[in-house]
Short mmCIF file of C-alpha atoms in Angstrom, two decimals:
data_model
loop_
_atom_site.label_atom_id
_atom_site.label_comp_id
_atom_site.label_asym_id
_atom_site.label_seq_id
_atom_site.Cartn_x
_atom_site.Cartn_y
_atom_site.Cartn_z
CA UNK A 1 11.15 -0.54 3.98
CA UNK A 2 14.91 -0.12 3.72
CA UNK A 3 15.27 0.30 0.05
CA UNK A 4 12.20 1.08 -2.89
CA UNK A 5 15.09 2.08 -5.87
CA UNK A 6 15.98 -1.07 -7.44
CA UNK A 7 19.24 -0.65 -9.73
CA UNK A 8 19.11 -3.80 -11.13
CA UNK A 9 21.60 -5.34 -13.80
CA UNK A 10 19.93 -7.34 -16.69
CA UNK A 11 21.58 -10.46 -18.12
CA UNK A 12 21.81 -13.12 -15.51
CA UNK A 13 20.44 -11.06 -13.11
CA UNK A 14 16.77 -10.38 -14.44
CA UNK A 15 16.80 -11.93 -17.99
CA UNK A 16 18.88 -15.30 -18.82
CA UNK A 17 21.83 -14.00 -20.96
CA UNK A 18 23.50 -17.29 -20.99
CA UNK A 19 19.96 -19.24 -22.20
CA UNK A 20 19.87 -16.58 -24.83
CA UNK A 21 23.39 -16.51 -26.27
CA UNK A 22 23.63 -20.32 -26.55
CA UNK A 23 20.29 -20.07 -28.82
CA UNK A 24 21.83 -17.02 -31.04
CA UNK A 25 25.18 -18.87 -31.00
CA UNK A 26 23.62 -22.24 -32.37
CA UNK A 27 21.49 -20.37 -34.92
CA UNK A 28 24.34 -17.93 -36.16
CA UNK A 29 26.91 -20.97 -36.59
CA UNK A 30 24.27 -22.72 -38.72
CA UNK A 31 22.90 -19.25 -40.69
CA UNK A 32 26.94 -19.39 -41.67
CA UNK A 33 26.80 -22.88 -42.56
CA UNK A 34 29.10 -24.22 -40.08
CA UNK A 35 28.82 -27.27 -37.86
CA UNK A 36 29.86 -26.12 -34.08
CA UNK A 37 32.43 -28.39 -32.65
CA UNK A 38 32.20 -30.00 -29.70
CA UNK A 39 32.52 -27.17 -26.29
CA UNK A 40 32.25 -24.64 -29.12
CA UNK A 41 29.24 -22.77 -27.43
CA UNK A 42 30.92 -22.87 -23.66
CA UNK A 43 34.23 -21.43 -25.51
CA UNK A 44 32.22 -18.69 -26.47
CA UNK A 45 30.45 -17.76 -23.31
CA UNK A 46 33.77 -17.45 -21.38
CA UNK A 47 35.55 -15.24 -24.36
CA UNK A 48 32.54 -12.96 -24.31
CA UNK A 49 33.07 -12.47 -20.82
CA UNK A 50 36.94 -11.77 -21.27
CA UNK A 51 36.11 -9.35 -23.80
CA UNK A 52 32.88 -7.55 -21.44
CA UNK A 53 35.58 -7.68 -18.22
CA UNK A 54 38.43 -6.10 -20.44
CA UNK A 55 36.10 -2.95 -21.38
CA UNK A 56 34.38 -2.75 -17.60
CA UNK A 57 38.24 -2.42 -16.74
CA UNK A 58 39.18 0.39 -19.93
CA UNK A 59 41.50 -1.08 -21.49
CA UNK A 60 39.35 -1.25 -24.80
CA UNK A 61 36.42 0.25 -26.64
CA UNK A 62 32.89 -0.88 -26.39
CA UNK A 63 33.08 -1.94 -30.45
CA UNK A 64 35.94 -4.11 -30.07
CA UNK A 65 34.38 -6.65 -28.26
CA UNK A 66 32.06 -7.82 -31.59
CA UNK A 67 34.20 -8.90 -33.91
CA UNK A 68 37.15 -9.90 -31.78
CA UNK A 69 35.08 -12.90 -29.49
CA UNK A 70 34.32 -13.78 -32.91
CA UNK A 71 37.50 -13.52 -34.30
CA UNK A 72 39.08 -15.16 -31.56
CA UNK A 73 36.26 -18.16 -31.44
CA UNK A 74 37.28 -19.08 -35.02
CA UNK A 75 40.98 -19.22 -34.38
CA UNK A 76 40.68 -21.80 -31.61
CA UNK A 77 38.36 -23.46 -33.32
CA UNK A 78 39.75 -22.84 -36.76
CA UNK A 79 36.76 -21.87 -38.51
CA UNK A 80 36.14 -20.28 -42.11
CA UNK A 81 33.69 -16.99 -41.65
CA UNK A 82 33.89 -13.48 -40.87
CA UNK A 83 33.50 -12.25 -37.31
CA UNK A 84 32.02 -9.14 -38.11
CA UNK A 85 29.13 -10.65 -40.07
CA UNK A 86 28.88 -13.54 -37.48
CA UNK A 87 28.60 -10.95 -34.84
CA UNK A 88 25.49 -9.17 -37.10
CA UNK A 89 24.14 -12.28 -37.40
CA UNK A 90 23.78 -13.00 -33.40
CA UNK A 91 22.78 -9.74 -32.64
CA UNK A 92 19.67 -10.51 -34.46
CA UNK A 93 19.32 -13.61 -33.12
CA UNK A 94 20.22 -12.60 -29.54
CA UNK A 95 17.28 -10.34 -28.20
CA UNK A 96 14.02 -12.81 -30.06
CA UNK A 97 14.71 -15.04 -27.15
CA UNK A 98 13.04 -14.59 -24.16
CA UNK A 99 14.84 -16.37 -21.43
CA UNK A 100 14.09 -14.71 -17.66
CA UNK A 101 16.06 -16.25 -14.61
CA UNK A 102 14.15 -18.23 -12.39
CA UNK A 103 11.93 -15.96 -10.08
CA UNK A 104 12.20 -13.29 -12.28
CA UNK A 105 8.65 -12.05 -13.07
CA UNK A 106 7.60 -13.22 -9.61
CA UNK A 107 10.35 -10.67 -8.35
CA UNK A 108 9.03 -7.52 -10.73
CA UNK A 109 5.72 -8.15 -9.49
CA UNK A 110 6.42 -8.51 -6.43
CA UNK A 111 8.12 -4.70 -6.13
CA UNK A 112 5.62 -3.34 -7.86
CA UNK A 113 4.15 -0.97 -6.52
CA UNK A 114 6.27 -0.41 -3.52
CA UNK A 115 9.57 0.04 -5.86
CA UNK A 116 10.99 2.03 -8.32
CA UNK A 117 13.01 0.07 -10.85
CA UNK A 118 15.51 0.65 -13.32
CA UNK A 119 17.45 -1.17 -15.35
CA UNK A 120 21.47 -0.66 -15.69
CA UNK A 121 23.75 -2.51 -18.46
CA UNK A 122 26.63 -2.51 -20.24
CA UNK A 123 24.93 -4.17 -23.18
CA UNK A 124 24.43 -3.05 -26.80
CA UNK A 125 21.71 -0.47 -26.82
CA UNK A 126 19.73 -1.24 -29.98
CA UNK A 127 19.85 -5.06 -28.64
CA UNK A 128 18.85 -4.59 -24.85
CA UNK A 129 16.26 -2.21 -26.03
CA UNK A 130 14.60 -4.60 -28.51
CA UNK A 131 14.95 -7.20 -25.38
CA UNK A 132 13.19 -5.43 -23.12
CA UNK A 133 10.24 -3.89 -25.71
CA UNK A 134 10.10 -8.43 -26.79
CA UNK A 135 10.01 -9.58 -23.27
CA UNK A 136 6.23 -8.01 -22.22
CA UNK A 137 7.98 -6.96 -19.21
CA UNK A 138 8.54 -3.09 -19.97
CA UNK A 139 6.02 -2.00 -17.58
CA UNK A 140 7.83 -2.85 -14.54
CA UNK A 141 10.39 -0.75 -15.30
CA UNK A 142 10.71 2.89 -15.06
CA UNK A 143 13.99 3.61 -16.77
CA UNK A 144 16.95 2.39 -18.69
CA UNK A 145 20.29 2.96 -18.32
CA UNK A 146 22.89 1.77 -21.23
CA UNK A 147 26.47 2.72 -20.80
CA UNK A 148 27.07 3.41 -24.61
CA UNK A 149 24.13 6.05 -24.53
CA UNK A 150 25.75 7.85 -21.38
CA UNK A 151 29.03 7.21 -22.56
CA UNK A 152 30.64 5.67 -19.38
CA UNK A 153 30.23 2.39 -18.57
CA UNK A 154 29.51 0.10 -14.94
CA UNK A 155 31.49 0.04 -12.21
CA UNK A 156 32.77 3.76 -13.11
CA UNK A 157 31.04 5.99 -10.38
CA UNK A 158 30.19 8.55 -13.30
CA UNK A 159 27.86 6.51 -14.40
CA UNK A 160 26.26 5.70 -11.39
CA UNK A 161 25.92 9.09 -10.70
CA UNK A 162 24.22 10.31 -14.33
CA UNK A 163 21.66 7.60 -13.18
CA UNK A 164 21.09 9.11 -9.83
CA UNK A 165 21.44 12.30 -11.52
CA UNK A 166 18.60 11.17 -14.14
CA UNK A 167 15.91 9.94 -11.62
CA UNK A 168 16.54 12.45 -8.87
CA UNK A 169 19.70 12.38 -6.23
CA UNK A 170 17.26 12.50 -3.46
CA UNK A 171 16.87 8.86 -4.06
CA UNK A 172 19.95 7.49 -3.27
CA UNK A 173 19.63 6.93 0.03
CA UNK A 174 16.88 4.68 -1.03
CA UNK A 175 19.01 3.13 -3.44
CA UNK A 176 20.16 -0.52 -4.19
CA UNK A 177 22.28 -1.79 -6.93
CA UNK A 178 21.09 -5.59 -7.57
CA UNK A 179 23.26 -7.61 -10.14
CA UNK A 180 25.41 -10.69 -10.85
CA UNK A 181 28.06 -8.85 -11.33
CA UNK A 182 31.69 -9.09 -9.24
CA UNK A 183 33.66 -6.77 -11.38
CA UNK A 184 30.47 -4.22 -12.75
CA UNK A 185 27.63 -4.72 -10.62
CA UNK A 186 29.37 -4.78 -7.18
CA UNK A 187 32.92 -2.51 -8.49
CA UNK A 188 30.48 -0.36 -9.81
CA UNK A 189 27.98 -0.12 -6.49
CA UNK A 190 31.33 0.12 -4.34
CA UNK A 191 32.58 3.03 -6.23
CA UNK A 192 29.13 4.57 -6.49
CA UNK A 193 28.65 4.66 -2.21
CA UNK A 194 25.55 2.48 -2.89
CA UNK A 195 24.64 -0.36 -0.66
CA UNK A 196 24.90 -3.70 -3.14
CA UNK A 197 23.15 -6.85 -3.12
CA UNK A 198 24.78 -9.84 -5.03
CA UNK A 199 22.78 -12.84 -7.25
CA UNK A 200 24.54 -15.78 -7.59
CA UNK A 201 26.95 -18.38 -5.78
CA UNK A 202 27.19 -17.09 -2.42
CA UNK A 203 30.79 -19.08 -1.98
CA UNK A 204 31.82 -16.36 -5.02
CA UNK A 205 30.95 -12.99 -2.94
CA UNK A 206 33.59 -11.02 -1.69
CA UNK A 207 33.74 -7.43 0.22
CA UNK A 208 31.94 -5.62 -2.22
CA UNK A 209 28.81 -7.59 -1.41
CA UNK A 210 26.75 -6.11 1.06
CA UNK A 211 24.31 -8.89 0.95
CA UNK A 212 23.82 -11.95 -1.42
CA UNK A 213 21.30 -14.01 -2.27
CA UNK A 214 21.17 -17.28 -4.26
CA UNK A 215 17.50 -16.54 -5.72
CA UNK A 216 15.36 -13.67 -6.62
CA UNK A 217 12.67 -14.35 -4.18
CA UNK A 218 14.68 -13.21 -1.47
CA UNK A 219 15.71 -10.09 -2.96
CA UNK A 220 12.16 -8.27 -0.87
CA UNK A 221 13.44 -9.74 2.60
CA UNK A 222 16.75 -7.53 1.84
CA UNK A 223 14.74 -4.20 1.44
CA UNK A 224 12.60 -4.93 3.84
CA UNK A 225 9.65 -5.65 1.48
CA UNK A 226 7.06 -7.63 4.13
CA UNK A 227 5.02 -10.23 3.06
#
């Protein structure tokens, strides 16, 4: 087997963040007494992505994302609500929704016990830990590394260097990055000199992707895990 140390992204790689975000946003707006205008949810997802990409590029601290994304959303639709309160409600709802990407649990079962699996995320520490704990899948993971706890973020090389130092530098030669983000996961793998596997639309893949899959259950073949 070529790789048996899996450095996996969480949101929209293993867990379906988009589905959970939709549900959490709808509940947040309802809790604030707001009616979601047409297109509001899609607008939020796009705005949220833009804020996170700014964080990945080092343009803003993570703390700026939370109220900022809701301030932008409310300004766009003329909604009268406090962005900080909206963010607090949203975070409280987000972790409560169990949504997984297709094939997630089957993949984790297939990788065990042949592989070590580590979650690498830029997400909010308390939310991500609650989501993992509530998912019923925590037993599949050997560890979780969160940017705000490490003091650096994907795609910085030092994020991955800290992960490998923690799990054992000798594992670098057997490690592969699995994720859906070109700017965070694939670029991060490139920065760290690690092989990468992009999960998503093959048409979006670029030179940062060593392998490309559109189905999680194709990943075992990538790492040489025989049927």
